[in-house]
Coordinates of C-alpha atoms in Angstrom, one line a residue:
M1 CA 0.2 -0.1 0.3
L2 CA 1.3 3.6 -0.9
P3 CA 2.2 5.7 1.6
L4 CA -0.2 8.3 3.8
S5 CA 2.1 10.9 2.5
R6 CA 1.6 10.1 -1.4
L7 CA -2.0 9.5 -0.7
V8 CA -2.9 13.2 1.7
P9 CA -4.2 15.7 -1.5
K10 CA -2.0 18.8 -1.3
L11 CA -4.1 21.5 0.8
P12 CA -5.1 24.7 -1.8
D13 CA -3.4 28.4 -1.1
P14 CA -5.6 29.4 0.9
H15 CA -5.3 33.0 -1.5
A16 CA -6.4 30.4 -3.8
F17 CA -9.5 29.6 -5.8
H18 CA -10.8 26.5 -5.0
P19 CA -11.7 23.8 -6.9
I20 CA -14.8 23.1 -5.6
S21 CA -15.8 25.8 -5.1
R22 CA -15.7 26.7 -9.1
H23 CA -20.0 25.0 -8.5
F24 CA -20.9 27.9 -5.9
P25 CA -19.2 31.6 -7.7
R26 CA -19.3 34.5 -5.6
P27 CA -21.5 36.4 -7.8
P28 CA -20.1 40.7 -8.7
S29 CA -20.3 43.3 -6.3
L30 CA -23.2 45.8 -7.2
P31 CA -21.5 48.5 -9.8
I32 CA -22.8 51.9 -7.9
R33 CA -21.9 55.0 -10.2
V34 CA -19.5 57.3 -8.2
V35 CA -21.1 61.0 -9.8
R36 CA -18.8 64.4 -9.0
P37 CA -19.6 67.2 -8.7
Y38 CA -17.6 70.0 -10.9
T39 CA -16.0 73.1 -8.9
S40 CA -13.6 74.5 -10.2
P41 CA -10.0 74.6 -10.1
S42 CA -9.6 78.1 -9.7
S43 CA -11.8 79.8 -7.5
A44 CA -14.2 79.3 -3.5
P45 CA -17.3 77.7 -4.4
S46 CA -20.7 79.7 -4.0
P47 CA -22.8 78.8 -1.0
R48 CA -24.7 77.3 -4.4
Q49 CA -22.0 75.1 -4.9
V50 CA -21.3 73.8 -1.9
R51 CA -24.8 73.4 -1.0
R52 CA -25.3 71.3 -3.9
N53 CA -22.1 68.8 -3.5
A54 CA -23.5 68.3 0.8
V55 CA -27.4 66.8 -1.3
L56 CA -24.6 64.7 -4.0
A57 CA -22.9 63.6 -0.7
A58 CA -25.9 62.6 1.1
L59 CA -26.9 60.7 -1.8
L60 CA -23.7 59.0 -2.4
L61 CA -23.2 57.9 1.6
T62 CA -27.2 56.7 0.9
S63 CA -26.0 55.3 -2.0
A64 CA -23.3 53.1 -0.1
A65 CA -25.4 51.7 2.6
G66 CA -27.6 50.4 0.6
A67 CA -25.9 49.2 -2.1
Y68 CA -24.1 47.3 1.6
Y69 CA -26.9 45.9 2.9
Y70 CA -28.3 44.7 0.1
D71 CA -24.2 43.1 -0.9
T72 CA -25.2 41.6 3.2
R73 CA -28.7 41.2 3.6
V74 CA -29.8 40.3 0.5
R75 CA -28.4 37.8 -3.1
R76 CA -27.5 39.8 -5.6
T77 CA -29.2 38.6 -8.2
E78 CA -27.8 35.4 -10.4
T79 CA -27.7 34.9 -14.6
T80 CA -27.9 32.2 -16.4
D81 CA -27.2 31.4 -20.5
L82 CA -30.6 29.3 -21.4
S83 CA -31.4 28.1 -24.5
G84 CA -29.4 31.8 -26.3
R85 CA -31.4 33.5 -23.6
E86 CA -30.7 35.8 -20.3
V87 CA -33.2 34.3 -17.4
T88 CA -33.4 36.3 -14.1
T89 CA -35.4 35.9 -11.6
V90 CA -39.5 35.8 -11.7
E91 CA -42.3 37.4 -8.9
K92 CA -43.9 34.5 -9.4
Y93 CA -43.6 34.6 -5.9
G94 CA -41.7 37.8 -5.5
K95 CA -38.2 38.4 -6.2
T96 CA -38.0 38.1 -2.6
F97 CA -38.1 36.4 0.3
T98 CA -37.2 36.9 4.2
L99 CA -35.9 34.1 6.8
N100 CA -36.9 34.7 10.6
L101 CA -35.6 32.7 12.4
S102 CA -36.8 33.2 16.3
K103 CA -33.7 31.4 17.7
R104 CA -31.0 32.8 16.0
R105 CA -31.5 35.8 18.4
N106 CA -35.1 37.0 15.8
A107 CA -31.9 37.4 13.6
Q108 CA -34.1 38.2 10.0
Y109 CA -32.0 37.2 6.2
T110 CA -33.4 38.4 3.2
F111 CA -33.0 37.3 0.4
L112 CA -33.4 37.6 -3.8
R113 CA -35.6 34.6 -5.7
L114 CA -34.0 32.3 -7.9
S115 CA -36.5 31.7 -11.1
D116 CA -37.6 28.4 -11.7
E117 CA -34.9 27.5 -14.7
E118 CA -32.0 28.7 -11.9
T119 CA -33.7 26.5 -9.7
E120 CA -33.2 23.4 -12.0
Q121 CA -30.4 24.5 -13.0
K122 CA -29.1 24.4 -9.8
L123 CA -30.8 21.7 -8.6
K124 CA -28.9 19.5 -11.5
A125 CA -26.0 21.4 -12.1
H126 CA -23.5 17.6 -11.2
E127 CA -25.8 15.1 -12.0
D128 CA -24.2 12.0 -13.6
S129 CA -25.3 9.1 -14.6
T130 CA -23.2 5.7 -16.0
K131 CA -23.9 2.9 -18.3
V132 CA -22.7 -1.0 -17.8
T133 CA -23.6 -3.0 -20.2
R134 CA -21.5 -6.2 -18.8
R135 CA -23.1 -8.6 -19.2
G136 CA -23.5 -11.3 -15.5
N137 CA -22.9 -8.4 -13.5
P138 CA -25.6 -7.6 -12.3
V139 CA -25.3 -4.1 -12.2
L140 CA -26.7 -2.2 -14.6
K141 CA -27.2 1.7 -13.9
Y142 CA -26.3 3.9 -11.3
D143 CA -27.5 7.6 -10.5
T144 CA -25.7 10.5 -9.1
N145 CA -26.4 13.5 -7.5
W146 CA -24.7 16.0 -4.8
V147 CA -26.4 19.7 -3.6
G148 CA -24.2 21.2 -2.1
S149 CA -25.1 23.3 1.7
N150 CA -21.6 24.3 2.9
E151 CA -18.7 26.8 0.8
P152 CA -17.7 24.0 -0.4
C153 CA -19.5 21.4 -0.1
E154 CA -18.5 18.6 2.2
D155 CA -19.2 15.5 0.9
R156 CA -17.1 12.8 -2.5
Y157 CA -18.7 9.9 -4.2
A158 CA -16.3 7.1 -5.9
S159 CA -17.5 4.2 -7.9
D160 CA -14.8 1.8 -9.4
L161 CA -15.3 -1.8 -11.3
I162 CA -13.0 -4.0 -10.4
P163 CA -12.9 -6.9 -13.8
R164 CA -11.2 -10.1 -12.3
G165 CA -10.8 -12.9 -15.8
D166 CA -7.5 -14.5 -17.9
S167 CA -7.7 -11.0 -19.6
M168 CA -6.1 -9.0 -16.6
K169 CA -3.8 -12.4 -16.4
Q170 CA -3.3 -12.1 -20.1
D171 CA -2.6 -8.4 -20.1
H172 CA -0.2 -9.2 -16.8
Q173 CA -2.0 -6.9 -14.4
S174 CA -3.3 -6.9 -11.1
W175 CA -6.8 -8.3 -10.6
W176 CA -7.6 -5.2 -8.0
K177 CA -6.5 -2.9 -11.0
L178 CA -9.5 -0.3 -10.8
L179 CA -11.0 0.8 -14.3
S180 CA -12.6 3.7 -13.4
L181 CA -16.8 3.9 -14.4
E182 CA -16.1 7.3 -15.6
A183 CA -13.8 5.9 -18.1
E184 CA -14.7 8.5 -20.8
A185 CA -13.7 11.7 -18.8
E186 CA -9.6 10.4 -18.5
G187 CA -9.5 9.8 -22.5
I188 CA -10.5 6.3 -22.8
A189 CA -14.2 5.3 -24.6
N190 CA -16.8 2.9 -23.3
E191 CA -16.6 -0.1 -25.9
D192 CA -12.9 -0.6 -24.7
I193 CA -13.6 -1.2 -21.1
F194 CA -17.2 -3.3 -22.1
E195 CA -16.2 -4.7 -25.0
E196 CA -15.9 -8.3 -24.2
K197 CA -19.3 -7.3 -21.9
V198 CA -18.2 -10.3 -19.4
G199 CA -19.2 -9.2 -15.4
K200 CA -19.8 -12.7 -13.9
R201 CA -17.0 -11.9 -11.8
D202 CA -16.5 -8.1 -11.6
L203 CA -16.6 -6.1 -8.3
M204 CA -17.6 -2.9 -8.2
L205 CA -17.7 -0.7 -5.3
F206 CA -20.1 2.5 -4.8
S207 CA -19.5 5.0 -1.5
I208 CA -20.6 8.0 -0.4
F209 CA -18.2 10.3 1.9
D210 CA -20.3 13.1 4.4
G211 CA -17.5 15.6 5.3
H212 CA -17.2 17.4 9.2
A213 CA -15.3 21.0 10.4
G214 CA -13.9 20.4 5.9
W215 CA -13.0 18.8 3.1
A216 CA -9.9 17.4 4.3
T217 CA -11.0 13.7 5.2
S218 CA -14.2 13.3 2.4
E219 CA -11.3 14.1 -0.2
L220 CA -8.5 12.0 0.6
L221 CA -11.5 8.8 0.7
K222 CA -12.7 9.5 -2.6
K223 CA -9.4 9.2 -3.6
V224 CA -7.8 6.3 -1.3
H225 CA -10.7 4.1 0.7
H226 CA -11.7 1.8 -2.5
P227 CA -8.1 0.4 -3.4
T228 CA -7.5 0.1 0.2
I229 CA -10.5 -2.3 0.3
A230 CA -9.5 -3.6 -3.2
L231 CA -6.1 -4.3 -1.8
K232 CA -7.3 -5.5 1.6
L233 CA -9.7 -8.1 -1.1
G234 CA -8.0 -8.9 -3.5
A235 CA -4.9 -10.4 -0.4
L236 CA -8.1 -12.3 0.8
Q237 CA -8.8 -14.2 -3.3
A238 CA -4.9 -14.5 -2.5
G239 CA -5.8 -16.7 0.8
Y240 CA -4.4 -14.2 2.8
L241 CA -7.6 -14.6 5.7
P242 CA -7.7 -10.8 7.5
S243 CA -5.7 -9.0 10.4
Q244 CA -3.4 -12.5 9.5
S245 CA 0.4 -12.0 11.3
G246 CA 3.2 -13.8 11.6
W247 CA 3.2 -18.1 11.9
K248 CA -0.5 -17.7 10.3
V249 CA 1.3 -15.9 6.8
M250 CA 3.3 -18.3 6.8
A251 CA 0.4 -21.6 7.6
G252 CA -1.1 -19.8 4.4
Y253 CA 1.9 -20.6 1.9
L254 CA 1.7 -24.1 2.8
N255 CA -1.5 -24.6 2.8
P256 CA -0.8 -25.9 -1.3
L257 CA -4.8 -25.4 -1.2
T258 CA -4.3 -21.3 -1.8
W259 CA -1.8 -22.3 -4.2
V260 CA -4.5 -23.7 -7.0
G261 CA -6.6 -20.4 -5.7
R262 CA -8.7 -23.1 -4.1
S263 CA -8.8 -22.4 -1.1
N264 CA -12.1 -20.9 0.7
T265 CA -10.9 -18.1 2.2
W266 CA -13.6 -16.4 0.1
T267 CA -17.1 -16.2 2.5
P268 CA -19.4 -13.9 3.6
E269 CA -17.7 -13.5 7.1
Y270 CA -14.3 -13.5 6.0
V271 CA -14.8 -10.6 2.9
S272 CA -17.5 -8.6 5.8
Q273 CA -14.0 -9.3 8.2
T274 CA -11.0 -7.6 5.4
I275 CA -14.4 -4.5 4.3
V276 CA -13.3 -4.4 8.9
D277 CA -9.9 -4.1 8.1
S278 CA -9.7 -2.0 5.4
F279 CA -11.5 0.4 7.0
L280 CA -9.8 0.6 10.4
S281 CA -6.0 0.4 8.2
L282 CA -6.9 4.0 6.8
D283 CA -8.3 5.2 9.8
E284 CA -5.2 4.5 11.3
N285 CA -2.8 6.1 8.5
I286 CA -5.0 9.0 8.2
C287 CA -5.3 9.9 12.3
Q288 CA -1.4 8.2 13.4
T289 CA 0.7 9.8 10.5
P290 CA 0.6 13.4 11.8
V291 CA 0.6 11.6 15.4
K292 CA 4.5 10.2 13.6
M293 CA 5.8 12.4 12.1
L294 CA 6.6 15.0 15.1
P295 CA 9.8 13.6 15.2
L296 CA 9.8 16.4 12.3
L297 CA 9.3 19.4 13.7
K298 CA 12.3 19.4 15.4
V299 CA 14.5 20.1 12.6
Q300 CA 12.4 22.9 11.5
N301 CA 15.3 25.6 13.4
S302 CA 18.4 23.8 10.8
V303 CA 15.8 23.6 8.2
K304 CA 16.9 26.7 5.8
D305 CA 15.1 28.5 2.3
T306 CA 13.5 25.3 2.2
F307 CA 9.7 25.5 0.8
P308 CA 6.9 24.6 2.3
T309 CA 9.0 23.6 5.9
P310 CA 8.9 21.6 7.3
R311 CA 6.4 22.1 9.9
Q312 CA 4.0 23.4 6.6
M313 CA 4.1 19.4 5.3
F314 CA 2.8 19.1 8.3
V315 CA 0.8 20.9 9.2
A316 CA -1.1 20.1 5.7
M317 CA -0.8 16.6 5.9
T318 CA -2.8 16.8 9.6
M319 CA -5.4 18.1 8.1
P320 CA -6.9 14.7 6.6
A321 CA -7.1 13.7 10.1
E322 CA -7.5 17.1 12.0
N323 CA -11.2 17.3 9.4
G324 CA -13.6 14.3 9.6
S325 CA -15.6 12.4 7.5
C326 CA -18.4 9.2 8.0
A327 CA -18.4 7.3 5.0
I328 CA -21.2 4.3 3.4
S329 CA -20.5 1.5 0.7
A330 CA -21.8 -1.3 -0.9
I331 CA -19.3 -3.9 -3.2
V332 CA -21.2 -6.2 -5.3
D333 CA -19.8 -9.4 -5.8
A334 CA -21.4 -10.4 -8.9
E335 CA -19.4 -14.0 -8.9
N336 CA -20.9 -15.1 -5.8
N337 CA -23.7 -12.9 -6.5
G338 CA -23.6 -11.0 -2.6
L339 CA -24.1 -7.4 -2.6
Y340 CA -21.9 -5.9 1.9
L341 CA -22.9 -2.6 3.0
A342 CA -20.4 -1.1 5.4
N343 CA -21.6 2.0 7.0
T344 CA -19.0 4.9 8.9
G345 CA -21.4 7.1 10.4
D346 CA -24.5 8.2 9.6
C347 CA -25.4 7.5 5.8
R348 CA -27.9 5.3 5.4
A349 CA -28.5 2.6 2.5
V350 CA -32.0 1.2 1.8
A351 CA -32.5 -1.5 -1.0
G352 CA -35.5 -1.6 -2.9
W353 CA -36.9 -5.8 -2.7
E354 CA -39.8 -6.8 -5.5
S355 CA -41.0 -9.2 -4.4
P356 CA -43.2 -11.6 -7.1
D357 CA -47.2 -10.4 -6.1
G358 CA -45.5 -6.7 -7.1
T359 CA -45.2 -5.6 -3.2
W360 CA -42.6 -4.2 -2.4
K361 CA -40.0 -4.5 0.9
C362 CA -37.9 -2.2 2.6
D363 CA -34.4 -3.4 3.8
V364 CA -32.6 -1.4 6.0
L365 CA -28.9 -2.0 4.9
S366 CA -27.1 0.4 7.7
E367 CA -28.1 2.1 11.1
D368 CA -28.2 5.5 12.0
Q369 CA -24.0 5.6 14.1
M370 CA -24.7 8.6 16.4
G371 CA -25.2 10.0 19.9
E372 CA -29.1 9.6 19.9
N373 CA -29.1 6.1 18.4
P374 CA -29.8 4.0 22.8
N375 CA -26.7 0.7 20.7
E376 CA -24.7 3.8 20.4
V377 CA -25.1 5.5 23.7
T378 CA -24.7 1.3 25.0
R379 CA -21.7 0.0 23.1
M380 CA -20.2 3.8 24.0
Q381 CA -21.2 4.4 27.7
S382 CA -19.3 0.1 27.7
E383 CA -15.8 1.2 26.2
H384 CA -15.6 4.7 28.6
P385 CA -17.0 3.2 31.8
N386 CA -17.5 5.6 34.8
E387 CA -17.6 9.0 32.3
Q388 CA -21.3 9.9 32.3
D389 CA -19.9 13.0 29.9
V390 CA -18.8 10.4 26.8
I391 CA -22.1 11.6 25.4
K392 CA -23.6 15.1 26.0
N393 CA -26.8 15.7 25.3
G394 CA -27.1 13.5 21.8
R395 CA -23.0 14.4 21.0
V396 CA -19.7 11.7 21.2
Q397 CA -18.2 14.5 25.1
G398 CA -21.5 17.2 23.7
G399 CA -19.4 17.6 20.4
L400 CA -19.5 15.7 17.8
Q401 CA -22.9 13.3 16.3
P402 CA -21.6 11.0 14.5
T403 CA -20.3 8.1 17.1
R404 CA -18.1 6.6 14.1
A405 CA -16.2 8.3 11.6
F406 CA -12.5 8.4 9.3
G407 CA -10.4 11.6 11.2
D408 CA -11.7 13.8 13.9
A409 CA -8.1 12.6 15.5
I410 CA -9.5 15.3 17.8
Y411 CA -11.1 12.4 19.2
K412 CA -8.6 9.9 18.7
W413 CA -5.6 11.3 19.7
T414 CA -4.2 11.7 23.8
T415 CA -4.1 14.9 25.5
N416 CA 0.1 15.3 24.7
Q417 CA -0.5 14.3 22.0
Y418 CA -3.3 16.6 21.2
N419 CA -1.1 19.7 22.2
Q420 CA 2.0 18.9 20.7
I421 CA 0.4 19.0 17.4
K422 CA -2.4 22.5 18.2
G423 CA 1.3 24.1 18.7
A424 CA 2.7 23.1 15.1
F425 CA -0.7 24.6 13.6
D426 CA -0.9 27.9 15.8
A427 CA 2.8 28.6 14.5
E428 CA 1.3 28.5 11.3
D429 CA -1.5 30.5 12.6
E430 CA -3.9 27.5 11.3
K431 CA -7.7 27.0 13.1
F432 CA -7.9 23.7 14.7
R433 CA -10.3 22.4 16.9
K434 CA -10.5 21.9 19.9
Q435 CA -10.7 18.6 21.8
R436 CA -12.8 18.0 24.0
P437 CA -12.5 18.4 28.0
Y438 CA -12.6 15.0 29.2
N439 CA -10.2 12.9 26.7
F440 CA -9.6 10.2 29.4
T441 CA -9.6 7.2 28.2
P442 CA -9.5 8.2 24.0
P443 CA -10.7 6.8 20.7
Y444 CA -13.3 8.1 21.3
V445 CA -14.7 7.6 17.4
T446 CA -14.1 4.3 16.0
A447 CA -14.3 4.2 12.0
R448 CA -14.9 0.2 12.2
P449 CA -18.1 0.0 10.1
E450 CA -20.9 -2.0 10.2
V451 CA -21.1 -4.8 7.7
A452 CA -23.9 -5.8 6.5
Y453 CA -24.5 -8.6 3.6
R454 CA -27.0 -9.5 0.9
H455 CA -27.1 -12.8 -0.9
L456 CA -29.1 -11.4 -4.8
Q457 CA -30.8 -13.7 -5.3
P458 CA -32.8 -15.4 -1.9
E459 CA -34.8 -18.4 -2.1
S460 CA -37.5 -16.3 -1.6
G461 CA -38.1 -14.6 -4.8
E462 CA -37.9 -11.2 -4.2
K463 CA -35.7 -9.4 -6.7
L464 CA -33.2 -6.9 -6.0
R465 CA -33.6 -3.8 -8.5
F466 CA -32.0 -0.7 -6.4
V467 CA -30.4 0.4 -3.5
I468 CA -30.3 3.7 -2.9
M469 CA -27.4 5.8 -0.3
A470 CA -27.3 9.2 0.7
T471 CA -25.3 11.1 3.4
D472 CA -27.8 12.4 5.7
G473 CA -28.9 15.8 4.1
L474 CA -31.4 13.0 2.3
W475 CA -32.1 10.9 5.2
D476 CA -33.4 14.2 7.5
R477 CA -36.1 14.8 5.6
M478 CA -36.9 11.7 4.0
T479 CA -38.4 8.5 5.5
S480 CA -36.2 4.7 4.6
E481 CA -39.3 3.7 3.2
E482 CA -40.9 6.9 1.6
A483 CA -37.2 6.3 -0.2
T484 CA -37.9 2.8 -1.0
L485 CA -41.8 3.7 -2.2
L486 CA -40.7 7.0 -4.5
M487 CA -38.5 5.2 -6.6
A488 CA -41.2 2.4 -6.7
S489 CA -43.4 4.4 -8.4
Y490 CA -40.1 6.5 -9.8
L491 CA -40.1 3.0 -11.9
S492 CA -43.1 3.3 -12.7
H493 CA -43.5 6.2 -14.0
P494 CA -40.8 8.9 -13.5
T495 CA -43.5 11.8 -14.8
H496 CA -46.9 11.5 -12.8
P497 CA -49.4 14.2 -11.3
D498 CA -48.2 15.0 -8.1
I499 CA -49.9 12.2 -5.2
P500 CA -50.2 13.2 -2.3
K501 CA -48.7 11.1 0.9
T502 CA -51.2 9.9 2.4
D503 CA -52.0 8.4 -0.9
L504 CA -48.3 7.0 -2.1
P505 CA -48.5 3.5 -0.1
T506 CA -51.9 3.4 -1.5
Q507 CA -50.4 2.6 -5.3
F508 CA -47.8 0.5 -3.9
S509 CA -47.5 -1.2 -1.4
I510 CA -45.1 -2.0 0.6
Q511 CA -44.8 -4.6 3.1
P512 CA -44.6 -4.7 6.5
S513 CA -41.1 -5.7 8.2
T514 CA -41.0 -8.6 10.0
E515 CA -37.8 -7.6 12.2
E516 CA -36.9 -5.1 14.4
R517 CA -36.8 -1.4 12.2
P518 CA -33.1 0.0 12.3
Y519 CA -32.4 2.8 14.4
P520 CA -33.8 5.2 13.1
A521 CA -37.1 3.5 13.3
E522 CA -39.9 6.4 12.1
D523 CA -42.8 7.3 10.8
L524 CA -44.1 4.8 8.8
P525 CA -45.0 6.5 4.8
G526 CA -48.9 8.7 5.5
T527 CA -48.8 8.2 8.3
G528 CA -48.5 10.7 11.4
E529 CA -46.0 13.1 10.6
Q530 CA -45.6 11.5 7.6
A531 CA -48.9 11.9 5.9
K532 CA -48.3 16.6 5.8
G533 CA -47.7 16.9 2.0
A534 CA -47.3 15.4 -1.6
W535 CA -44.6 14.1 -3.5
V536 CA -43.6 15.4 -6.7
F537 CA -42.3 13.5 -10.6
E538 CA -41.3 16.0 -12.8
G539 CA -39.5 13.7 -14.8
D540 CA -35.9 13.8 -13.7
E541 CA -34.0 11.1 -16.1
N542 CA -31.8 10.8 -13.0
A543 CA -33.2 9.0 -10.1
A544 CA -30.6 10.5 -7.6
T545 CA -32.3 14.2 -8.6
H546 CA -35.3 12.4 -8.2
L547 CA -35.0 11.4 -4.1
I548 CA -33.0 14.8 -3.5
R549 CA -35.7 17.3 -5.4
N550 CA -38.9 15.4 -2.6
S551 CA -35.9 16.4 -0.4
L552 CA -36.2 20.4 -0.7
G553 CA -40.3 20.0 -0.1
G554 CA -41.4 17.6 -2.0
A555 CA -44.9 18.9 -3.4
D556 CA -43.8 22.6 -2.5
R557 CA -42.0 24.4 -5.2
K558 CA -41.8 27.3 -3.3
L559 CA -39.8 26.6 0.0
R560 CA -37.5 24.6 -2.7
G561 CA -36.6 27.7 -4.5
E562 CA -35.7 29.1 -1.2
L563 CA -34.1 26.3 0.2
L564 CA -31.8 26.4 -3.4
S565 CA -31.6 30.0 -3.5
M566 CA -29.9 30.2 -0.2
H567 CA -26.7 31.2 0.1
G568 CA -23.5 31.5 2.9
K569 CA -23.5 30.3 6.6
I570 CA -27.8 30.9 6.5
T571 CA -28.4 27.3 4.3
R572 CA -26.4 25.5 6.5
W573 CA -28.2 26.7 9.1
M574 CA -31.5 25.5 6.9
R575 CA -30.8 22.0 5.4
D576 CA -27.5 19.8 4.9
D577 CA -25.0 18.9 1.6
V578 CA -26.7 16.1 0.2
T579 CA -25.4 13.4 -2.3
C580 CA -26.5 10.4 -3.5
T581 CA -26.9 7.2 -5.4
V582 CA -28.8 4.7 -6.7
V583 CA -27.9 1.5 -7.7
F584 CA -30.6 -0.2 -10.1
F585 CA -29.8 -3.8 -10.1
G586 CA -31.8 -6.8 -12.4
E587 CA -30.1 -9.1 -15.8
H588 CA -29.4 -7.4 -19.2
E589 CA -30.9 -9.6 -20.6
D590 CA -34.3 -7.9 -18.9
A591 CA -35.0 -5.0 -21.8
K592 CA -38.6 -4.5 -19.7
L593 CA -36.4 -3.4 -16.6
E594 CA -34.0 -1.8 -18.0
A595 CA -36.0 0.2 -20.3
K596 CA -37.4 1.6 -17.3
V597 CA -33.3 2.8 -16.1
E598 CA -32.7 4.1 -18.9

């Protein structure tokens, strides 16, 4: 595995325009026409001229004050070139709207309302759809989209294909050679990758990363998380069981079944444990690399005329540990008809199964790991007995909401380690997160995932049609069962008049759960708080967009427009970054289903 020093992304120049920020361009300031009054330089101004100048100066000051208020309290008009015409805001609901926040000292914020066209463009700006045409691979297509709230957005996602087979051996390549599904962006034509259409031994990886306290951790995971899993799975296929070392490894060399490729190491139990090991080993590298680099700071004064300095390099290398990120990953094993779902944090994955009788089953594949989850509270209290504040106000030590995450090393370092690392940040005048005052027995946060396994062809005859993976920005506004029904109905009619939330469960029946529902077990669709409002079906070609659209107010188009018109820190108070991936499953010979997902 590559050392972390070669994997950590460089921090951007604080004065440079970060690539992610291109999605959030700062609108230009309002133009102010300055009028310079004419006075004769060769003579003293007359009383009339003095009065005129005073009036003009007052007008200019008033205009400047108005422009400042408008620039800081009201969103400046954004225009977009659509179909050869310039689109600005519409007056359907009024040019502006005011947000009253009673919990923020009764503060009021006024924004300029975006037009319907601009709202749609903002909603669809980051859509991505990929069709998989490898026969034998159970994945037909996947759709992804994200809508940011933080500037820049702290969410990331990744998708990769690992082709296994004779063609890889003939090319003298490792079986875990990754081929990005976005191959066209790398200059590789799709037909070059999918020419043979033999996918019966494929592995496919899909992940979503929900960053917090910055984007450094999620950005790193986007680049190295899948390669880490692939390397670990490659070792498992070669016969090395997870967490083996010493004499057990030597015993593996002496096992003849390992050399002929018949060692029974590829089982759901071993694969699941290997995935767990990959999560933990990567987080160990992220969080412990800064600790191991501390001796580098001692040579700071002895190194002259170097740029960047050792301390600056140290600060850059530490950012993925100082920031944090939740992660959820799906691994599709085509050869063994297996689906693995690993979750660390409060992202969530839901599978939609269609029964032979046409009913649907909502299969929640993960549990939100947060300080309000009773299971996580029990675990944390057992790991840190006699520490009353280990979970405080539903958060780890009163600070972090998810109880599991990559990075967030301030909850994993000792106090001494934290103080040394913080000293380097202070010397470079860089902000550093505060460690909680109850740091008695770290670590308090872990990257250990919970792994769920499903066979793709169960004896019940149910067929897996889709898996929804999303950050909590979606699940804060939609339940697992609602998302399942929205996707089931989307497959039937992507374009349809608005459907009241109470009616959708009657049109698409969902099976009652026979097992305890994972946390959070919210009201079922059409009942309780989930009975208010309606859902929209506006013909989105991207399934992830369909879900995100409904999470932003459903059929309340006025609310959706306002949520997408907000900007700045106020946006984060009203909605979170949201990233969603929908993976469609089926047989490539199933023309009816393929037509639905195209």
